[in-house]
Coordinates of C-alpha atoms in Angstrom, one line a residue:
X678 CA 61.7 -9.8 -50.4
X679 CA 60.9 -6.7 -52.2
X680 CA 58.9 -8.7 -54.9
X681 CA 57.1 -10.3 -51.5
X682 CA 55.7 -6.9 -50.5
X683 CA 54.5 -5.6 -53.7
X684 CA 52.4 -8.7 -54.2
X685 CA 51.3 -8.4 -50.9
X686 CA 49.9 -5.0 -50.8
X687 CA 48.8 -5.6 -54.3
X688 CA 46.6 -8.1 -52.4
X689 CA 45.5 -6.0 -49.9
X690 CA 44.7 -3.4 -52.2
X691 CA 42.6 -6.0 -53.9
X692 CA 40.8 -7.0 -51.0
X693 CA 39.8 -3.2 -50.0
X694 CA 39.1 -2.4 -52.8
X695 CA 36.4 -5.1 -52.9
X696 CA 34.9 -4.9 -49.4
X697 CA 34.5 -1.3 -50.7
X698 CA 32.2 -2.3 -53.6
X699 CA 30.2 -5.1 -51.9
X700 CA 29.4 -2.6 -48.9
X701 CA 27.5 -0.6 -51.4
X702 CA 24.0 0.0 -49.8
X703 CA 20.8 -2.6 -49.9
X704 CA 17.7 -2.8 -48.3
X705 CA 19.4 -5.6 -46.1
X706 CA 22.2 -3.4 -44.9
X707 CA 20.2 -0.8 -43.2
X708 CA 18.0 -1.2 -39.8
X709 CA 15.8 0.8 -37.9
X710 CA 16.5 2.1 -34.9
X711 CA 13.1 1.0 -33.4
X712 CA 11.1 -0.9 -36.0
X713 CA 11.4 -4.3 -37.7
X714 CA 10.2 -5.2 -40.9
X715 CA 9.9 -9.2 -42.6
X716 CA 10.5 -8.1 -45.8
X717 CA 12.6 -6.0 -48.6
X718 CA 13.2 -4.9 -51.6
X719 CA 15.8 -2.7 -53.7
X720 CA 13.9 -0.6 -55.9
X721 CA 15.5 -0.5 -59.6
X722 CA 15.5 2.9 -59.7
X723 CA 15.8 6.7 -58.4
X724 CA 18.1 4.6 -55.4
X725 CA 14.8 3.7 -53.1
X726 CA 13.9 0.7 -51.3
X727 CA 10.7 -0.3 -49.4
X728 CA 10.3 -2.3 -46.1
X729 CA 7.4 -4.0 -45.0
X730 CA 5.2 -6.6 -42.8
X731 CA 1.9 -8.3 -43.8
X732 CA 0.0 -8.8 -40.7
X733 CA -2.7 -11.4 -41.8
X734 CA -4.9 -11.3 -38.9
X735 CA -5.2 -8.1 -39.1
X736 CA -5.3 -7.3 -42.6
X737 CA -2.6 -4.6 -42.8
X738 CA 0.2 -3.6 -44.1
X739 CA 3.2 -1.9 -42.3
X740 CA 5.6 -0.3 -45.1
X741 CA 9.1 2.0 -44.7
X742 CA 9.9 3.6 -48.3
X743 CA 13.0 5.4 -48.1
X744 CA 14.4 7.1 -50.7
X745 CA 18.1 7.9 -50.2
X746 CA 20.2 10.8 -51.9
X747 CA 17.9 13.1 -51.8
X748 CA 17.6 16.5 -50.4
X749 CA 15.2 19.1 -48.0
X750 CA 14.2 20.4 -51.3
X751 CA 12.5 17.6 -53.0
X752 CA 9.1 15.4 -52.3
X753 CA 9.4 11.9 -52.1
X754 CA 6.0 9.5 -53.3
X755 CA 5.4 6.0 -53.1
X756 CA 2.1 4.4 -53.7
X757 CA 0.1 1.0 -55.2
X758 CA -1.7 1.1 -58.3
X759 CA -3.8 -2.3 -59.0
X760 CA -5.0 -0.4 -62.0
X761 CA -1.1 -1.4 -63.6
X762 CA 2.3 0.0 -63.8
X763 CA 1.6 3.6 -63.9
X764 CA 1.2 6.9 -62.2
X765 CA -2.7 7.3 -63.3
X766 CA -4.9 5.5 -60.1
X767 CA -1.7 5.4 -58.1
X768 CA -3.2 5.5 -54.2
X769 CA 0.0 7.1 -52.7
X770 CA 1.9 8.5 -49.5
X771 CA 4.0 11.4 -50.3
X772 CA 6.5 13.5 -47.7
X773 CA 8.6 16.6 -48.0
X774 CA 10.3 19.0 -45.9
X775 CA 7.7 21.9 -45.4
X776 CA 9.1 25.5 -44.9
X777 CA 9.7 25.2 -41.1
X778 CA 11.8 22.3 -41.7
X779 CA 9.6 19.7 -40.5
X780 CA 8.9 16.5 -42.8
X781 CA 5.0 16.7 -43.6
X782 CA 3.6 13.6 -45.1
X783 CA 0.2 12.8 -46.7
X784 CA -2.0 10.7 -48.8
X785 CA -3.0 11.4 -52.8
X786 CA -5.3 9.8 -55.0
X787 CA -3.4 10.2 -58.5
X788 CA -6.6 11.0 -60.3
X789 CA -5.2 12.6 -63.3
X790 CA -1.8 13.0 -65.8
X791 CA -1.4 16.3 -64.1
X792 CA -2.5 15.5 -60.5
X793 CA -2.7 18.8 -57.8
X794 CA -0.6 16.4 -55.3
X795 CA -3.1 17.8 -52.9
X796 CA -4.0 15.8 -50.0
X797 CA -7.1 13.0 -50.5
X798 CA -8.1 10.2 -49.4
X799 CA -7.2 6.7 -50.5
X800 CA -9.1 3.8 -51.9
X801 CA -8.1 1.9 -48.8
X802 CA -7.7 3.4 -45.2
X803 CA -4.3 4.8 -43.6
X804 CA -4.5 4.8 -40.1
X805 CA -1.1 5.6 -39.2
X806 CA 0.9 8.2 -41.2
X807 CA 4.5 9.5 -40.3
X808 CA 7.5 11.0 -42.0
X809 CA 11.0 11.5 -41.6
X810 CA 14.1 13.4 -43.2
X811 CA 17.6 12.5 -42.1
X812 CA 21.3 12.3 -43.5
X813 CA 19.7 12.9 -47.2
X814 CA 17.2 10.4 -46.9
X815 CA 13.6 10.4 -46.5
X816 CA 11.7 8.0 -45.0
X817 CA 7.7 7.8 -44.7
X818 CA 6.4 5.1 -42.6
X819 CA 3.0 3.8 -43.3
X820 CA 0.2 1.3 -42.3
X821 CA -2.2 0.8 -44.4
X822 CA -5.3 -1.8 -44.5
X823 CA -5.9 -3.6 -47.8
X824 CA -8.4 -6.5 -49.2
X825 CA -6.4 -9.2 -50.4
X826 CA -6.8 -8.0 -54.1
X827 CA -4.2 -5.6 -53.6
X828 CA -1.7 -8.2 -52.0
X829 CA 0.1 -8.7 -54.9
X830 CA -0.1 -4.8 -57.1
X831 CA 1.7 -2.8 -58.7
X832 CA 4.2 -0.2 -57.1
X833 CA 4.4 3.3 -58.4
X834 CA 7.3 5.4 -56.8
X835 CA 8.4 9.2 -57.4
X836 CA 10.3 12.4 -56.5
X837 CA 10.5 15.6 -57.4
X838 CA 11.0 19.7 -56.8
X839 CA 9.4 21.4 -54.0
X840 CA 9.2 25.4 -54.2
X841 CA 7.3 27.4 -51.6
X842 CA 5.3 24.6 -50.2
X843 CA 4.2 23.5 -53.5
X844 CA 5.3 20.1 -54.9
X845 CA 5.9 20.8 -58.6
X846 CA 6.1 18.2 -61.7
X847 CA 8.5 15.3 -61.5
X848 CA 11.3 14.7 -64.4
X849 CA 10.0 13.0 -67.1
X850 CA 12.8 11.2 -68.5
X851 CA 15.5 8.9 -67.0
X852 CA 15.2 6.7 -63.5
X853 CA 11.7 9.0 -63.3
X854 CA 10.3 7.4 -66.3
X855 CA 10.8 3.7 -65.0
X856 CA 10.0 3.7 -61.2
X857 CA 7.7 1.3 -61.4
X858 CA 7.8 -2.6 -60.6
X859 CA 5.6 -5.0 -58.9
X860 CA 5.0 -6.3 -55.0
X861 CA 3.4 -9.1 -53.2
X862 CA 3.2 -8.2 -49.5
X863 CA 2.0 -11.8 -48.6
X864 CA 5.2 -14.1 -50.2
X865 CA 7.5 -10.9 -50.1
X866 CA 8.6 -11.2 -53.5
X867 CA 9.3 -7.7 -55.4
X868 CA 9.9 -6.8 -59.2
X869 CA 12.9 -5.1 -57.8
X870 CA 15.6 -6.9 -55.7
X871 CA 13.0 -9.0 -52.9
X872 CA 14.9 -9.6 -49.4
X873 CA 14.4 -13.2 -50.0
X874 CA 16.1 -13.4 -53.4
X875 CA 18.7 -11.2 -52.2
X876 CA 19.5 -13.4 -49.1
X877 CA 19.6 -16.4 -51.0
X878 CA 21.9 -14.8 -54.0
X879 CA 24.4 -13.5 -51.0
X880 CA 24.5 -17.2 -49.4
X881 CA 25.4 -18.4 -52.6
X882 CA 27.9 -15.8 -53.2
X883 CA 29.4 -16.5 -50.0
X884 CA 29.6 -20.4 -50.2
X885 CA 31.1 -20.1 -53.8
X886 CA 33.5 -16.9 -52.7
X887 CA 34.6 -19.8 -49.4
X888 CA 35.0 -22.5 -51.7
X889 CA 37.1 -21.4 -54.6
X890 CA 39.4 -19.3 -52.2
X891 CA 40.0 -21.7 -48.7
X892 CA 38.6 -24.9 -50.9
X893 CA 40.5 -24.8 -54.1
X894 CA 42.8 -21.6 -54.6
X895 CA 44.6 -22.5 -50.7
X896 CA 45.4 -26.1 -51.6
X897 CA 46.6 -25.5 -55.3
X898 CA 48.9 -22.9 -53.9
X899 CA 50.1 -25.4 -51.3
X900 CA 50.9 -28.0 -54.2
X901 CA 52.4 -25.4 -56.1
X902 CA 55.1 -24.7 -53.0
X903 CA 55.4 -28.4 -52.2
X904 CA 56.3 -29.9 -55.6
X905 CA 57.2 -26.9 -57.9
X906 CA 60.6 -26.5 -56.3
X907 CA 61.8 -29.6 -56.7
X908 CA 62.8 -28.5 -60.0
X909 CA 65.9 -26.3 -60.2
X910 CA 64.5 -24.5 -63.2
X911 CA 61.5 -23.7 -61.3
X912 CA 63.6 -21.6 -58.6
X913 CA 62.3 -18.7 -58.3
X914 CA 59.7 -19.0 -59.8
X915 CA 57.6 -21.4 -57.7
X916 CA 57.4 -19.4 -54.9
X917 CA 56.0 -16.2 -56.9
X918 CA 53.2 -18.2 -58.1
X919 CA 52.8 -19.8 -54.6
X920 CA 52.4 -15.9 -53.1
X921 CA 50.3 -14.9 -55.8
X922 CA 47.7 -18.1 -55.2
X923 CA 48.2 -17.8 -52.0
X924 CA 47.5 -13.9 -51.2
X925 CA 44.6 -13.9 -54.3
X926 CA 42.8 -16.4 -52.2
X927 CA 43.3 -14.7 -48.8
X928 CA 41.7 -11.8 -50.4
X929 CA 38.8 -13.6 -52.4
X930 CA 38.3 -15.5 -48.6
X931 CA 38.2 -13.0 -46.8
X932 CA 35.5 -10.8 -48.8
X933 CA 33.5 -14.3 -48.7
X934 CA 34.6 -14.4 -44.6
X935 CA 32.4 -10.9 -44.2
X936 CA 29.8 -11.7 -46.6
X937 CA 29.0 -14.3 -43.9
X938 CA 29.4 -12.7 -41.3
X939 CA 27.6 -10.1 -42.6
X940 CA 24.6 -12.7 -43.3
X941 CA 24.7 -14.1 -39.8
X942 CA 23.9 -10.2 -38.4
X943 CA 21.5 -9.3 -40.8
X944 CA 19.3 -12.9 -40.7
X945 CA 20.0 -13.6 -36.6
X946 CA 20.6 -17.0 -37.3
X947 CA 24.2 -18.0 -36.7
X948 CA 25.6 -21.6 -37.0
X949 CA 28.1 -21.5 -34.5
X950 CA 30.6 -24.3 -36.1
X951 CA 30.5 -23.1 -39.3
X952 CA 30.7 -19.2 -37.7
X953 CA 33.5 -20.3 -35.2
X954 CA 35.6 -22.2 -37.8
X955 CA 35.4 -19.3 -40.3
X956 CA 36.9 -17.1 -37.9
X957 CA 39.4 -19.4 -37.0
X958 CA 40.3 -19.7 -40.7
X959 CA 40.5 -15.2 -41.0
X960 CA 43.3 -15.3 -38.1
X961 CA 45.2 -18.2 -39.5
X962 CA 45.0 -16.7 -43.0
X963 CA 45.9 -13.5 -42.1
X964 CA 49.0 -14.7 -39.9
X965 CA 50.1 -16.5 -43.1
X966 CA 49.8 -13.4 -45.2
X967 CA 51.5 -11.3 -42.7
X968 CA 54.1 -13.8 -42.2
X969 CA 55.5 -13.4 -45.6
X970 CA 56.7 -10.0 -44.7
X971 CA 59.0 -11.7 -41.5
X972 CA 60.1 -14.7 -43.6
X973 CA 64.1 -14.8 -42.9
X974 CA 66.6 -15.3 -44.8
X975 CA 67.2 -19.2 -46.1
X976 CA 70.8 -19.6 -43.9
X977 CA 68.9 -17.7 -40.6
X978 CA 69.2 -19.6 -37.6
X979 CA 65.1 -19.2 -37.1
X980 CA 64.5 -20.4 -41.1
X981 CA 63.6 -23.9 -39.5
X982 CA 61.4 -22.8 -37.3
X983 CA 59.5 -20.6 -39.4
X984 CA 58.9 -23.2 -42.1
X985 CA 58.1 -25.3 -39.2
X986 CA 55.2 -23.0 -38.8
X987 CA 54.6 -21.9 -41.8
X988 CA 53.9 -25.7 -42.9
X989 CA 51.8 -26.7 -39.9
X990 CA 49.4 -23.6 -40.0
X991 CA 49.1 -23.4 -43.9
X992 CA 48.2 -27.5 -43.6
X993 CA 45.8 -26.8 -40.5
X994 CA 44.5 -23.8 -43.0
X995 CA 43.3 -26.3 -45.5
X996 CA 42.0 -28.9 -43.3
X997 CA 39.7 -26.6 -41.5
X998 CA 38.5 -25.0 -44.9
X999 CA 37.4 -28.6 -46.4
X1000 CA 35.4 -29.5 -43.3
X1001 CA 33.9 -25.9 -43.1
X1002 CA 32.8 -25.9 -47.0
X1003 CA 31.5 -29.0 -46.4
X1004 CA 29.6 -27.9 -43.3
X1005 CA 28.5 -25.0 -45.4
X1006 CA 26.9 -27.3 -48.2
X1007 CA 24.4 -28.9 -45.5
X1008 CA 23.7 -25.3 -44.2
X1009 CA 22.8 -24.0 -47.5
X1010 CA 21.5 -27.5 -48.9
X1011 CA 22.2 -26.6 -52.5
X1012 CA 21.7 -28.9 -55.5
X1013 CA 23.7 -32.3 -54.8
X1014 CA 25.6 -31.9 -58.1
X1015 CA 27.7 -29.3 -56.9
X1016 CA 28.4 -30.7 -53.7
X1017 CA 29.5 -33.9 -56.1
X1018 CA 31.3 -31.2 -58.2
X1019 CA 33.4 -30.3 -55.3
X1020 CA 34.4 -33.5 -54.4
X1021 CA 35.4 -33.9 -57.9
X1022 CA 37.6 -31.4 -57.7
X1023 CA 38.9 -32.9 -54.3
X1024 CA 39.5 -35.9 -56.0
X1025 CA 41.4 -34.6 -58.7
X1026 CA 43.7 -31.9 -56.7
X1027 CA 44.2 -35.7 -54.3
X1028 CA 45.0 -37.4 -57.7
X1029 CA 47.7 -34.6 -58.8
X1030 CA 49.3 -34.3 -55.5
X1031 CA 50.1 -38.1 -55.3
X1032 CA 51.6 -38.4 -58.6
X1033 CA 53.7 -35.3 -57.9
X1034 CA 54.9 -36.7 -54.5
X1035 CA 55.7 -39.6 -56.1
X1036 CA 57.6 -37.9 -58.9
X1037 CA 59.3 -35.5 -56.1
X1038 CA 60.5 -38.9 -54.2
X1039 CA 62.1 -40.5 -57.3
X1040 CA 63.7 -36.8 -57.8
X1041 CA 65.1 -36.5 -55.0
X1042 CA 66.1 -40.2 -54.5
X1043 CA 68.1 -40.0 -57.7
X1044 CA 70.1 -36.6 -56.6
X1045 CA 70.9 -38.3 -53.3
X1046 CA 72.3 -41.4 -55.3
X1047 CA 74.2 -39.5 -58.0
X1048 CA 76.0 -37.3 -54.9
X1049 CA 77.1 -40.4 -53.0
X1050 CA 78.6 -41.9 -56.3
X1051 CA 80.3 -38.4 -57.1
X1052 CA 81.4 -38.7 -53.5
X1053 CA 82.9 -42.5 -53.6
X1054 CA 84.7 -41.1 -57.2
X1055 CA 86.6 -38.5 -55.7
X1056 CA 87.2 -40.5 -52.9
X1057 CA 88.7 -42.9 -55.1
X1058 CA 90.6 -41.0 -57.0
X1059 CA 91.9 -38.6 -54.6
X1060 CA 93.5 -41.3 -51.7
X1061 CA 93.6 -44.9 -53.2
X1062 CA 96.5 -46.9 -53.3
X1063 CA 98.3 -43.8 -51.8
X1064 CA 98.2 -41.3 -54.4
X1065 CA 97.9 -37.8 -53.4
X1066 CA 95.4 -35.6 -55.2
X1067 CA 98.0 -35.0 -57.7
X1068 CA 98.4 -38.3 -58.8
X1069 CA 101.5 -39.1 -57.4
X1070 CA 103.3 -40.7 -54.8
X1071 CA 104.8 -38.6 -51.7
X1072 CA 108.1 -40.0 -51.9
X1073 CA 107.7 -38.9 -55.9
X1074 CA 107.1 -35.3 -55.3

């Protein structure tokens, strides 16, 4: 039992542990608390990321750059440069905290290597301008009106020192030297991480997380309980390895369980099946984890009870989970072959399992057979023909 705890808070410690990296911040984690904006994008560098909405009837473009981390003492830039990936020509907005604390944010024509970072007009027109500075983080909100030339630019983005009022010279080594990627406001696809590509790479990471945990890990660890113990040489060992296969993909599941759920709040679209199952799954998983800890005792009066439902939910568990990844395969509408892969691997975990029941029949078959001949050979030998157990007569002893 002691053994049963330490593997399962080695699991939980796992799955914390991992829920703590994935929640690391992305431009699809973070909403505004009164704008919307279609697109994203996860700058590679200086830990920035820019939000916007092409508006093709009017010809504008609304944009959020935030730039998190930073501090009241530092000016934040972002700008386009159709000219190429470089400071020089950069038409940019630029905020900082001016010295009665109030974000200030302008435009700058990046005319120069050494640029005054003075305000001047832009190339294109601005007509709405706004800053803010909050929790380490500033934000500068933007629309501006562009030809359809500068749809798809480059994007230049900066920070740097502020002393008396008076933006100073940026770094020039480091994150400073490559802040600069490209953008296309129409299909919202980004040289850093685009909202699209990032939606699509989390859906897949949370159909594969699903499948290999509730699809492949949850049965394996089933057929590992069922059939290992059969064989006396296996005791204990089976049920170590069932734990471990059992918690590792409670953990794995459960990081793929938020991932989706996570992906239903950010994208508003929620298939309620698939949704309502999944959450099904999370409470029958984590009543099986859990469980472990109150198993009793293999001569308690409630042991039948408890591997009555311990059988029954961990069975329902795997049920659910091959109709739900299947459900998830027509949601996401991946490539057929790993739909076929999966069946594959259905098929052969099917294939295994049969064989072993049958080899777990004959096993048990032949122990029940050998006991009843042991039994008929004492019998024999202890009370035929009248002999006592010691081999002789009463009147004889």
């Amino acid at each position: 039992m002691e053994k049963t705890r330490k593997i399962v808070l080695f699991a939980c410690l796992l799955l914390v542990s991992f829920l703590a990296s994935s929640s690391a911040q992305t431009c699809l984690n973070h909403s505004f608390s009164n704008r919307q904006y279609a697109n994203c994008s996860d700058l590679p560098a200086l830990n920035c990321f820019l939000h916007w909405t092409y508006d093709e009837a009017a010809g504008t473009v609304e944009v959020a750059f935030r730039h998190n981390g930073t501090t009241s003492s530092r000016w934040s830039a972002w700008g386009i440069n159709p000219s190429g990936p470089s400071m020089l020509n950069t038409q940019a907005l630029v905020a900082y905290v001016n010295s009665s604390g109030i974000p200030h944010a302008f435009t700058t024509s990046i005319d120069s290597m050494s640029p005054s970072m003075q305000q001047s007009a832009l190339s294109f027109q601005v007509p709405s301008l706004s800053a803010e500075f909050e929790n380490n983080e500033m934000r500068i909100f933007a629309v501006m009106r562009i030809s359809e030339s500068l749809l798809a630019t480059n994007q230049v983005w900066q920070e740097g020192p502020v002393s008396n009022d008076q933006l100073m010279i940026h770094p020039t080594s480091g994150d400073n030297m490559r802040s600069t990627a490209s953008v296309n406001f129409l299909t919202g696809q980004s040289g850093g991480t685009s909202s699209g590509s990032s939606r699509t790479r989390r859906r897949n990471v949370h159909g594969v997380l699903n499948t290999v945990s509730w699809g492949i890990l949850m049965p394996l660890g089933a057929i590992t309980a069922r059939y290992m113990k059969v064989f006396k040489s296996a005791d204990p060992a089976w049920f170590y390895l069932h734990v471990v296969c059992q918690t590792s993909a409670y953990a794995v599941g459960v990081a793929g369980w938020a991932t989706g759920i996570r992906l239903g709040s950010d994208s508003g679209v929620t298939h309620n099946p698939h949704r309502n199952i999944g959450i099904t799954l999370f409470c029958l998983g984590t009543l099986q984890v859990f469980a472990l800890l109150l198993r009793p005792n293999k001569d308690h009066k409630y042991r039948l009870y408890w591997n009555i439902y311990h059988h029954s939910v961990g069975y329902a568990v795997i049920i659910l989970s091959i109709i739900n990844i299947f459900d998830g395969f027509d949601i996401l509408q991946p490539d057929d072959h790993w739909e076929r892969i999966y069946i594959g691997i259905l098929i052969f975990l099917g294939v295994v399992a049969t064989l072993l029941e049958g080899i777990t029949w004959y096993i048990v078959l032949r122990r029940k057979n050998r006991g009843s001949d042991t039994d008929k050979r004492s019998h024999s030998i202890n009370g035929a023909n009248g002999v006592n157990g010691f081999g002789a007569r009463e009147q004889d002893v």
